[in-house]
Coordinates of C-alpha atoms in Angstrom, one line a residue:
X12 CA 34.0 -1.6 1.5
X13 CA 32.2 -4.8 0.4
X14 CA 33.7 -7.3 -2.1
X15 CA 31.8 -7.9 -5.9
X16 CA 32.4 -12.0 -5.2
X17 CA 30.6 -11.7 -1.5
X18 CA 27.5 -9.9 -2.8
X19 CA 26.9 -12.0 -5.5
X20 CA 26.1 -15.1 -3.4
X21 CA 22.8 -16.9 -4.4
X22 CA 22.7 -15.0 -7.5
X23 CA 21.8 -16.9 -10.7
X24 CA 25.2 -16.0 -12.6
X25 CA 25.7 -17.0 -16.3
X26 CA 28.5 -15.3 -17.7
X27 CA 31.3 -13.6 -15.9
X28 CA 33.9 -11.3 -18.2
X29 CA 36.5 -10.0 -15.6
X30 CA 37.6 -10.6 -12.0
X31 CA 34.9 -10.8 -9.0
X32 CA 37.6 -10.2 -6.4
X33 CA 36.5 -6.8 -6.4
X34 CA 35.7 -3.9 -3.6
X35 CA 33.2 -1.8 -4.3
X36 CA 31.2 1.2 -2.9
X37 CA 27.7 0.9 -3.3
X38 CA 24.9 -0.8 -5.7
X39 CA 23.0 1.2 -8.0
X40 CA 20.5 1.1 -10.3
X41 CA 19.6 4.7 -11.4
X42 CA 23.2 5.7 -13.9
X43 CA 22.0 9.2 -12.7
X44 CA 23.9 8.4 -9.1
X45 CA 26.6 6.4 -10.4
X46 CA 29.7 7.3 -8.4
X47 CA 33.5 5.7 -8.6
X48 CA 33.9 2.0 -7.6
X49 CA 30.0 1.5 -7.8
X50 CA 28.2 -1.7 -8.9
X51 CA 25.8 -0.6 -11.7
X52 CA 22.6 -3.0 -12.5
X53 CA 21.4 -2.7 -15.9
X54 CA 17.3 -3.3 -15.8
X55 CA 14.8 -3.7 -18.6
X56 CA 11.8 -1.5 -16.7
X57 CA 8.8 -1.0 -17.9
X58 CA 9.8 2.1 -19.7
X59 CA 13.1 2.8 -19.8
X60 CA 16.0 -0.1 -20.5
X61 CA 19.1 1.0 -18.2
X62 CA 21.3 -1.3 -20.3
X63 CA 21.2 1.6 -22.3
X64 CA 23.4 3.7 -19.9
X65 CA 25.9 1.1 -18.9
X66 CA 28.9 3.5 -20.8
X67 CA 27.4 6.4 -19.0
X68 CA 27.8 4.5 -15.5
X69 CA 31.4 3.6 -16.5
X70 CA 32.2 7.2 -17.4
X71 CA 30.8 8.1 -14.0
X72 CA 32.8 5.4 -12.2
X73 CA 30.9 1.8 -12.0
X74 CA 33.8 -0.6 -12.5
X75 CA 31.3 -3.6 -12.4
X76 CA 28.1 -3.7 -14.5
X77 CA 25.2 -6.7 -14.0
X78 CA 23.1 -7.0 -16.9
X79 CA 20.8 -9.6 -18.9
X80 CA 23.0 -8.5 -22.2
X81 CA 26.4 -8.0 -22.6
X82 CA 27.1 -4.5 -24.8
X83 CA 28.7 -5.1 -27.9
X84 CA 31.8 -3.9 -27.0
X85 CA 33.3 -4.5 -23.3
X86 CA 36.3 -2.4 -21.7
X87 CA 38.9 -5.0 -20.0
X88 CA 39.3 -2.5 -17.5
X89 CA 35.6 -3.4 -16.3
X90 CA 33.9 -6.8 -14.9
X91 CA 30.6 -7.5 -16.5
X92 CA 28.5 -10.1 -15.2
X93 CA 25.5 -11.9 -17.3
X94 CA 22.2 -12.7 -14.9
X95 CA 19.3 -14.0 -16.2
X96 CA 17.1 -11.4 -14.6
X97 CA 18.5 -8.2 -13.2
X98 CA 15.6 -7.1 -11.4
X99 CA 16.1 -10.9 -9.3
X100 CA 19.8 -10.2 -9.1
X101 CA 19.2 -6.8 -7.7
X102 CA 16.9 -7.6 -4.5
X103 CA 19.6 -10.2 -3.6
X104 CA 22.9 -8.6 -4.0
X105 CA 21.2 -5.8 -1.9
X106 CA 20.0 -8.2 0.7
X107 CA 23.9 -9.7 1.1
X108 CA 25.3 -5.8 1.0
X109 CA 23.3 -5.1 3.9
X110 CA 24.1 -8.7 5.6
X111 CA 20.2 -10.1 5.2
X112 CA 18.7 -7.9 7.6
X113 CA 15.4 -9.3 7.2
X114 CA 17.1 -12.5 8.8
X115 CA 17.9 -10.7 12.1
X116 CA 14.1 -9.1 12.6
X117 CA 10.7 -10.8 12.2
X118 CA 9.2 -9.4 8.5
X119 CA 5.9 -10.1 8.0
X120 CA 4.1 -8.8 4.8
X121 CA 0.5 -7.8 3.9
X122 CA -0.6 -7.6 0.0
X123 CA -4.3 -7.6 -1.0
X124 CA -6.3 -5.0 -3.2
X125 CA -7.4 -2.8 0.2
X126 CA -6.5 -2.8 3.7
X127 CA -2.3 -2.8 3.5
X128 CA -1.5 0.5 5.2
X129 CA -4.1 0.0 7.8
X130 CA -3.0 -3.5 8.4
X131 CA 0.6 -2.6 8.6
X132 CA 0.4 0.6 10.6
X133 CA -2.3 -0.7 13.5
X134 CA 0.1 -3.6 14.0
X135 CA 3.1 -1.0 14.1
X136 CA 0.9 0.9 16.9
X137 CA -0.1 -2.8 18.3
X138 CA 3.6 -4.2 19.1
X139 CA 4.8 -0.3 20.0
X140 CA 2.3 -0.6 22.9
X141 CA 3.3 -3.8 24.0
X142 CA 7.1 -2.4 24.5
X143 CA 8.7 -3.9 21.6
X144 CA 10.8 -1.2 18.8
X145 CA 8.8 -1.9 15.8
X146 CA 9.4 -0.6 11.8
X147 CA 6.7 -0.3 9.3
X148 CA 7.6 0.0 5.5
X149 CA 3.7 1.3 4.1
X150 CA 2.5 3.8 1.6
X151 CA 2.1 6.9 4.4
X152 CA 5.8 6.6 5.4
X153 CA 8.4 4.2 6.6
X154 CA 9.3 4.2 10.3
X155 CA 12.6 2.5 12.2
X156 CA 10.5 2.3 15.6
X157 CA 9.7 6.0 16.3
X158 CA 12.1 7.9 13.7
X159 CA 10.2 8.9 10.8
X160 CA 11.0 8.6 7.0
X161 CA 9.0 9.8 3.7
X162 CA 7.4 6.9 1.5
X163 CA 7.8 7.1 -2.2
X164 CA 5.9 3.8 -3.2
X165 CA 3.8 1.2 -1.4
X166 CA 6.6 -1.5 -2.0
X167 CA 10.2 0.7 -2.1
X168 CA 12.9 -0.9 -4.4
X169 CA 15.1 -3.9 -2.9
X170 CA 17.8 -1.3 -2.1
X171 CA 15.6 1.1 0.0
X172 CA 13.9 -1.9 1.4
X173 CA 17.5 -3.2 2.9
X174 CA 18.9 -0.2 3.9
X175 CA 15.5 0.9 6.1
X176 CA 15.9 -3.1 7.4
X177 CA 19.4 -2.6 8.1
X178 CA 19.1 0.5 9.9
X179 CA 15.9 -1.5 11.9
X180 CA 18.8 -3.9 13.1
X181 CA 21.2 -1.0 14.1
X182 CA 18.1 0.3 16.1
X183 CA 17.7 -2.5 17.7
X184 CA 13.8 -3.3 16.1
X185 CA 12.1 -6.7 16.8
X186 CA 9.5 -6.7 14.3
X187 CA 8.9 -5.0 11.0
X188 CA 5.4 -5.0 8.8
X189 CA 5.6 -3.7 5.7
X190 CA 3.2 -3.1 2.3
X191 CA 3.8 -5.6 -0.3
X192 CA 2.4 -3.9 -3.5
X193 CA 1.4 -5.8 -6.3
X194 CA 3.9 -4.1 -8.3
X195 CA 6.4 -4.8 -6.1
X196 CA 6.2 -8.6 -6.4
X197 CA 5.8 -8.6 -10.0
X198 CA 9.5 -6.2 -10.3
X199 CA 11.0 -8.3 -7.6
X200 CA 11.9 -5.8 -5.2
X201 CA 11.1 -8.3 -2.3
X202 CA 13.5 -11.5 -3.7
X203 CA 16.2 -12.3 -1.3
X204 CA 14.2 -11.2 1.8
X205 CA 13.5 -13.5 4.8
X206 CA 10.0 -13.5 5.4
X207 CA 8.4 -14.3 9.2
X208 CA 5.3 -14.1 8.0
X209 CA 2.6 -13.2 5.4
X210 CA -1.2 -11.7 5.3
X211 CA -3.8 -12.0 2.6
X212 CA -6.8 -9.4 3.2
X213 CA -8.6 -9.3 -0.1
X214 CA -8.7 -9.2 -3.9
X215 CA -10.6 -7.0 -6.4
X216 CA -10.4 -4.5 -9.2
X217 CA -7.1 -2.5 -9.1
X218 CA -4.1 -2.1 -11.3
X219 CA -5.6 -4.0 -14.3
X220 CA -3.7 -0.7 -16.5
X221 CA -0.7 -2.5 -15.1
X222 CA -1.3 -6.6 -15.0
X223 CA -3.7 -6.5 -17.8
X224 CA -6.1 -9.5 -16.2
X225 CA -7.6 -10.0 -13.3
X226 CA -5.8 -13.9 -13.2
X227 CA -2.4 -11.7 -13.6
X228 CA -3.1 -9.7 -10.8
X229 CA -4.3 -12.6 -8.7
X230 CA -1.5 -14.7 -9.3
X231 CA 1.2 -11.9 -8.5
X232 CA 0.1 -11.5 -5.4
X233 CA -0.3 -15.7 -4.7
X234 CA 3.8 -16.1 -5.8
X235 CA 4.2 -13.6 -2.6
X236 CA 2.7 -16.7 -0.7
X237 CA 4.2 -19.4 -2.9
X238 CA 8.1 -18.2 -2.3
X239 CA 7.4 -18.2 1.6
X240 CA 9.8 -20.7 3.5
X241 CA 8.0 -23.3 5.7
X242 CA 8.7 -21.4 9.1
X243 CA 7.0 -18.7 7.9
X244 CA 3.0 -18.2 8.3
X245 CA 0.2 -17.3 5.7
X246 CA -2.9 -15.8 7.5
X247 CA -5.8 -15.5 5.0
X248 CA -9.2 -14.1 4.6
X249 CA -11.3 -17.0 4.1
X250 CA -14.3 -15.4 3.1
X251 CA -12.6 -13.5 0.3
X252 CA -13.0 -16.2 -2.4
X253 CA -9.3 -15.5 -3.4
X254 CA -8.6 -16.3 0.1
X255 CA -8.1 -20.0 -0.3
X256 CA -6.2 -19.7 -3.4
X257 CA -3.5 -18.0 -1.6
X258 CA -3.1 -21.2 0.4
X259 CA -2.7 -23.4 -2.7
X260 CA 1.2 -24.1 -3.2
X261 CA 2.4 -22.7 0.1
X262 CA 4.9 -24.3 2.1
X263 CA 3.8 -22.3 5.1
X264 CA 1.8 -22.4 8.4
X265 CA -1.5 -21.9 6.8
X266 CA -4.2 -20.0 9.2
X267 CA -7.3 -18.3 8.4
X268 CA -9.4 -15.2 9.4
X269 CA -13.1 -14.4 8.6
X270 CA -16.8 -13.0 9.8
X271 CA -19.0 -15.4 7.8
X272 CA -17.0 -18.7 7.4
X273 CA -15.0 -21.3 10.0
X274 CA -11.7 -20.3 10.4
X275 CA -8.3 -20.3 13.1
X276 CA -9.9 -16.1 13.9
X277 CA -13.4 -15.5 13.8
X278 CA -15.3 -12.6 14.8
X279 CA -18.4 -11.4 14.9
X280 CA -20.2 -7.8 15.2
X281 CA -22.3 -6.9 17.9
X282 CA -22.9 -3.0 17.3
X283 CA -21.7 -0.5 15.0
X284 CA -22.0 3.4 15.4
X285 CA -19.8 6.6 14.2
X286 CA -17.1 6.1 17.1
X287 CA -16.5 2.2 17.1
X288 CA -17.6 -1.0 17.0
X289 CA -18.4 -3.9 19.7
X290 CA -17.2 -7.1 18.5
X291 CA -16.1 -10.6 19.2
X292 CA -13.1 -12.1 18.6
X293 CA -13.3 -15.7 19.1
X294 CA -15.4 -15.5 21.9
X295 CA -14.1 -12.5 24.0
X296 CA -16.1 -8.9 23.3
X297 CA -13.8 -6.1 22.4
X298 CA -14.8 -2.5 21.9
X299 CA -12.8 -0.9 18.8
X300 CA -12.7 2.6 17.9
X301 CA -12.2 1.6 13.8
X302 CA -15.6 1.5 12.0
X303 CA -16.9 -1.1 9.3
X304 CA -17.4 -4.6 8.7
X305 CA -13.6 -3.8 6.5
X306 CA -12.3 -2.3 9.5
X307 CA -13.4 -5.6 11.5
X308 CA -11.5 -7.9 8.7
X309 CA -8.9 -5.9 9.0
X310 CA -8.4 -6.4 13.3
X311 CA -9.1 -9.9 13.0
X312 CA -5.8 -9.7 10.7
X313 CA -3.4 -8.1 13.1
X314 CA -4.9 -9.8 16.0
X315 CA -4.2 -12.8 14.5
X316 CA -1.0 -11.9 13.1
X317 CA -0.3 -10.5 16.5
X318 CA -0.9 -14.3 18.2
X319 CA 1.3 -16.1 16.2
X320 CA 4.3 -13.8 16.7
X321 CA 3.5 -15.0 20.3
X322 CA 2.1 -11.9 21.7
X323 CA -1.0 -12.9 24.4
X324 CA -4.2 -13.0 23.7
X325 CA -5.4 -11.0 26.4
X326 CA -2.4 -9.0 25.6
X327 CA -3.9 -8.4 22.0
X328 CA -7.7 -8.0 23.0
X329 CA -6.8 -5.0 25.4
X330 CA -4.2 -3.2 22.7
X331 CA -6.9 -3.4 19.8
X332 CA -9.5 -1.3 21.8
X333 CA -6.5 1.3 22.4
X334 CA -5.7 1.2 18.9
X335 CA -6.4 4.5 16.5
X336 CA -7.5 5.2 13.1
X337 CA -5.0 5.5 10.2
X338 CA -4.1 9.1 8.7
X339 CA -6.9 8.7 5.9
X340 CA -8.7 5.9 6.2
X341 CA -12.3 6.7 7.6
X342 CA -11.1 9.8 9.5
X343 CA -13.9 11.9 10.3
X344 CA -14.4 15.9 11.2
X345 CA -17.8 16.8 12.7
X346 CA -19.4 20.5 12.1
X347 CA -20.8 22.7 14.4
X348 CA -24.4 21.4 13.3
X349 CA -23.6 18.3 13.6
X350 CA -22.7 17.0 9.8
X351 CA -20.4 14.4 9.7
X352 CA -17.2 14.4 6.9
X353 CA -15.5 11.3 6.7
X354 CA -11.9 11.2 4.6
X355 CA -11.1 8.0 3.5
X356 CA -8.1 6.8 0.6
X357 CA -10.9 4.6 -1.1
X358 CA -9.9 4.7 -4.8
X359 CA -10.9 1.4 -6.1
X360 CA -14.7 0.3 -6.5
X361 CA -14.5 -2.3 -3.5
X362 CA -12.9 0.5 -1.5
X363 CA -16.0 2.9 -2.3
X364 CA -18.6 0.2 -2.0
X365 CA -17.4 -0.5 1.5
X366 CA -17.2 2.5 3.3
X367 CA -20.4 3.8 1.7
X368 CA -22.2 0.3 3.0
X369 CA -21.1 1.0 6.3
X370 CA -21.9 4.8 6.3
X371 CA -25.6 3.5 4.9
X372 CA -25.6 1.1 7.8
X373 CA -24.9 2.9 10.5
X374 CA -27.3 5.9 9.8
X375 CA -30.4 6.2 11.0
X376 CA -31.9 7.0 7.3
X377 CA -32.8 10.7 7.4
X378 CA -29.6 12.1 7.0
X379 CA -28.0 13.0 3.3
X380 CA -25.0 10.8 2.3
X381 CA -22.9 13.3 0.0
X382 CA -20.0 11.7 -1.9
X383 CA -17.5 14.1 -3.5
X384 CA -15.3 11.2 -5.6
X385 CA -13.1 11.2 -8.7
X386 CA -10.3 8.7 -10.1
X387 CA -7.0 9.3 -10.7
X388 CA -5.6 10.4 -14.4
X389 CA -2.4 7.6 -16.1
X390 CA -4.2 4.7 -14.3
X391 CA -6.5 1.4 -14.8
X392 CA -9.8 3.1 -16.7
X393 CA -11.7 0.4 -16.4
X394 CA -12.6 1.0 -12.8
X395 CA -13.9 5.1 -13.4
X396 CA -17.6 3.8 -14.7
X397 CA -17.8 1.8 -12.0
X398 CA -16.6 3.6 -9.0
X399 CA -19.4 6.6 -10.3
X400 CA -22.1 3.9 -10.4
X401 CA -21.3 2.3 -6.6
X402 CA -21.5 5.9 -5.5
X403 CA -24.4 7.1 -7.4
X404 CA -26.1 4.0 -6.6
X405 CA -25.2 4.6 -2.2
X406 CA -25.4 8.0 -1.8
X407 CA -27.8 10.8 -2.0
X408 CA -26.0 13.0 -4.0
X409 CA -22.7 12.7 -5.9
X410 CA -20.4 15.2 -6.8
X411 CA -17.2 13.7 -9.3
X412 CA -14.4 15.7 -9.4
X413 CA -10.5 15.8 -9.9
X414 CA -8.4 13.6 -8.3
X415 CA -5.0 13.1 -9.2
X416 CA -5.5 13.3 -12.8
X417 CA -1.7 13.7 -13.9
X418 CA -1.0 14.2 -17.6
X419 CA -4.7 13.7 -18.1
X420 CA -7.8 16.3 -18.7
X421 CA -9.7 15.9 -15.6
X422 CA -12.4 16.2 -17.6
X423 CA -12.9 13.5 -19.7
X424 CA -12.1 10.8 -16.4
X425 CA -15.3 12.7 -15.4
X426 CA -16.9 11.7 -18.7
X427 CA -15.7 8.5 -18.5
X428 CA -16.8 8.1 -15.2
X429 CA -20.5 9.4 -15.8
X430 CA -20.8 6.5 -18.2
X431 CA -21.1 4.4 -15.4
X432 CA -24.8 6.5 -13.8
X433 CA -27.7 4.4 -14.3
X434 CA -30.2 6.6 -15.5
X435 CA -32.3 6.6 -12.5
X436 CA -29.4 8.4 -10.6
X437 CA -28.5 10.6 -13.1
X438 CA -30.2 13.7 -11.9
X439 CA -28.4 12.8 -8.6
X440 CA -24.8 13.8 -9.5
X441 CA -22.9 16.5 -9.8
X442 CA -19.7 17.4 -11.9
X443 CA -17.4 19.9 -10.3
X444 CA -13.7 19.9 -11.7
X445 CA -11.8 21.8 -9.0
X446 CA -11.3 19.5 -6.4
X447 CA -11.7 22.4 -3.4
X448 CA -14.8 24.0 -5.1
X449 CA -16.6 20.3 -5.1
X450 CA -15.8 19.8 -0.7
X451 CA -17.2 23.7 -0.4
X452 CA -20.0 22.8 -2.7
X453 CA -20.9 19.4 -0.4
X454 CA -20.5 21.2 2.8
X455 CA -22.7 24.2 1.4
X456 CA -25.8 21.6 0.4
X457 CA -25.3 19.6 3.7
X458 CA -27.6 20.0 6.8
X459 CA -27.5 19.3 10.2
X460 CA -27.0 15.6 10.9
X461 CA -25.9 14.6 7.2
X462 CA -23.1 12.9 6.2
X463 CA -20.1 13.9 3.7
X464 CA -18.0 10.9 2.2
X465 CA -14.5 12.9 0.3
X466 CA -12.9 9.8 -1.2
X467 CA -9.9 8.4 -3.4
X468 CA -6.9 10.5 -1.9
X469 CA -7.0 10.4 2.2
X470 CA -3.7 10.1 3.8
X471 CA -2.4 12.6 0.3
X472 CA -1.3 16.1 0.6
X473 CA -0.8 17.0 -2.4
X474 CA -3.0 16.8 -5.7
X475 CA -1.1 16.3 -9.1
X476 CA -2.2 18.4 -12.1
X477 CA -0.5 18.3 -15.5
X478 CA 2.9 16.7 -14.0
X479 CA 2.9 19.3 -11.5
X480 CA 2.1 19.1 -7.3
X481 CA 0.5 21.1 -5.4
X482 CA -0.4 21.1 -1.4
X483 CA -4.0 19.7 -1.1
X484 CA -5.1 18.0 1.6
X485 CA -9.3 16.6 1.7
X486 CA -8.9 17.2 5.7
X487 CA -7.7 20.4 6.0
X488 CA -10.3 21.4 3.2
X489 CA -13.4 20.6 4.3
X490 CA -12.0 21.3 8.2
X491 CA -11.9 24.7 6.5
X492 CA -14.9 24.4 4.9
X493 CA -16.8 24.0 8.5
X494 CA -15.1 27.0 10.4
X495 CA -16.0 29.3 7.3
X496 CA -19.7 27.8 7.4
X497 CA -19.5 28.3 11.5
X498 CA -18.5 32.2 11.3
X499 CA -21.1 32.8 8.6

């Protein structure tokens, strides 16, 4: 059992009623799974308060409580202990119950508005190949090298975060990449973790139902860089013009990536088609099976990322062209006559706008670009009118339908969505609520050699209707959709 004084190292403490000398069973947060001799921590989230349920985790057996506010009335039977931020306190009492696992492995992190999972995962797949044990903490799933677990959130909470890094260390894992969600910064969930490294990919129009401004999102993510220790690296995309901001009060080993600006990684694209791309990376030509200037960006991260863990270059150069598409982003299916479906997790405007540019660059110009798109229900509004006018505006017809639309009516996001259609594309679009009728509908309309885009939920199995999930998966549909097409 651990003792209350050892795990409250480094935490700002104010007030302290009761002993410390104390051993405990576990730290929780949820009064739900309070169990005897627990450590309950009371925090003020964004909709519920849990110092409202410090009696209930007494009754179930918490014998110490951490909160921002002592309760009116305190047991002597009970040690409370007065922090100035919970959330804070939280991340690094669970770092010092686990003994600071991210100390023992090499952690980098990757944040930025698109690109995390593929980042993350392709250097999982990079370091696995050259013969290291490797964990990945990502939105698809969290891995502790080659067992599998499921993913709840991008960023998990500091508990889930140290118990997955602790079990890393009992595997005996090197390196671990993991998603760092704006959310996740902003609730603390990565204080009291040792960082090896950090990676910047890009910045635009996400989560502003959640940070309000775009300067509040911006800066969430820079306080990720800020708080990095000055062994640690910062690799940033320098022609993202947040990239250089990122740099700005770092202590860290600043390097930089980019296609159209100096920096420590530079490529440059040589050809593009549907099943890679031929590129340089500072002067060597590598052939990558990932497709997109985005895709390109993204390499030139891990590759870089990849170098100053110490890895060889060579090394690096011959593992990228080996390296395969994440589940969900830009993963195609090809008909029988020859139409092309790509599935990719684009769900933010920037997202959209850059697969559909590199769909439109690589075809030839005769082919159909069909977009079934639609934007999820409880989330940032602003970006529905906008996503339907990138689309409208790149493809050659557009079909909106349901995403995940939650508590929502699907369709008024579609209305609010229209809003965006210039009038000149108008009579381009489609609306088409059910989200398995709209694939059917594209692949119906399609001809031989043209091209299906079905974006916003990729890697996603389920679709979320009124609080409730059901199994959906955009692959297996409009897979599906082709064999029924191929037997009639």
């Amino acid at each position: 059992m651990k003792n209350v004084r050892d795990i409250l190292y480094k935490v700002a403490i104010q007030e302290v009623f009761g002993v410390t000398d104390l051993s405990i069973n576990q730290l929780v947060f949820d009064s739900r799974n309070v169990s005897k001799n627990d450590v309950f921590i009371a925090i003020k989230g964004v909709s519920v308060d849990g110092h409202l349920y410090i009696d209930k985790a007494i009754s179930l057996g918490a014998i110490t409580i951490i909160c921002e506010d002592f309760p009116s009335e305190k047991k002597d039977t009970i040690t409370y202990i007065k922090v100035a931020d919970s959330q804070v306190a939280l991340a690094i009492m669970a770092a010092n119950f686990y003994e600071n696992p991210s100390s023992k492995l090499s952690l980098v992190g990757v944040t930025g508005t698109n690109g995390k999972t593929t980042i993350a995962s392709l250097l999982y797949q990079l370091f696995k190949k050259a013969g290291y044990k490797v964990g990945l903490i990502s939105t698809v799933k969290i891995l502790v090298d080659e067992t599998e677990f499921k993913a709840t959130h991008t960023t998990p909470d500091s508990l889930t975060i140290n118990y997955y890094l602790d079990m890393m260390i009992d595997k005996g894992v090197d390196f671990c990449f993991m998603e760092v969600s704006s959310h996740g910064i902003h609730q603390k969930r990565t204080e009291g973790l040792t960082f090896a490294g950090g990676i910047f990919s890009n910045l635009s129009h996400d989560h502003l139902d959640y940070h309000k401004t775009f300067a509040a999102y911006r800066d969430v993510k820079k306080s990720f860089f800020d708080n990095l220790p000055s062994n640690a690296f910062v690799l940033t995309n320098a022609d993202d013009k947040n990239g250089l901001v990122m740099l700005q009060n770092t202590k860290a080993i600043k390097k930089t990536y980019a296609l159209k600006t100096t920096a420590d990684f530079k490529a440059k694209i040589l050809e593009k088609q549907f099943s890679g791309t031929l590129i340089t990376i500072n002067g060597t030509e590598v052939w990558t099976k990932l497709i997109g200037e985005f895709n390109v960006y993204n390499l030139l991260a891990i590759a870089g990322t990849a170098e100053l863990l110490g890895l060889e270059k060579m090394e690096i150069l011959t593992i990228l062209s080996q390296l395969e598409s994440v589940s969900g982003r830009f993963q195609y299916v090809v008909s029988e006559n020859q139409v092309i479906a790509i599935v990719d997790y684009a769900h933010t405007p920037d997202a959209l706008k850059n697969v559909l540019e590199t769909i439109n660059d690589i075809r030839t110009g005769n082919e159909k670009v069909i977009t079934v798109v639609g934007c999820g229900g409880d989330r940032d509004a602003a970006k529905r009118p906008k996503m339907a006018h990138i689309a409208s505006q790149l493809s050659s017809q557009v079909i909106f339908t349901a995403d995940n639309p939650r508590s929502e009516n699907p369709q008024t996001i579609i209305d609010e969505m229209e809003a965006g259609v210039a009038a000149e594309n108008y009579k381009k679009t489609l609306s088409i609520l059910d989200r398995k009728q709209a694939i059917k509908t594209a692949c119906t309309i399609s001809s031989q050699g043209d091209i299906i885009l079905i974006a916003g939920k990729g890697h996603e199995n389920y679709q979320e209707i009124n609080g409730i999930r059901s199994h959906f998966d955009d692959l297996e549909e409009v897979t599906n959709c082709f064999n029924q097409l191929k037997k009639n």
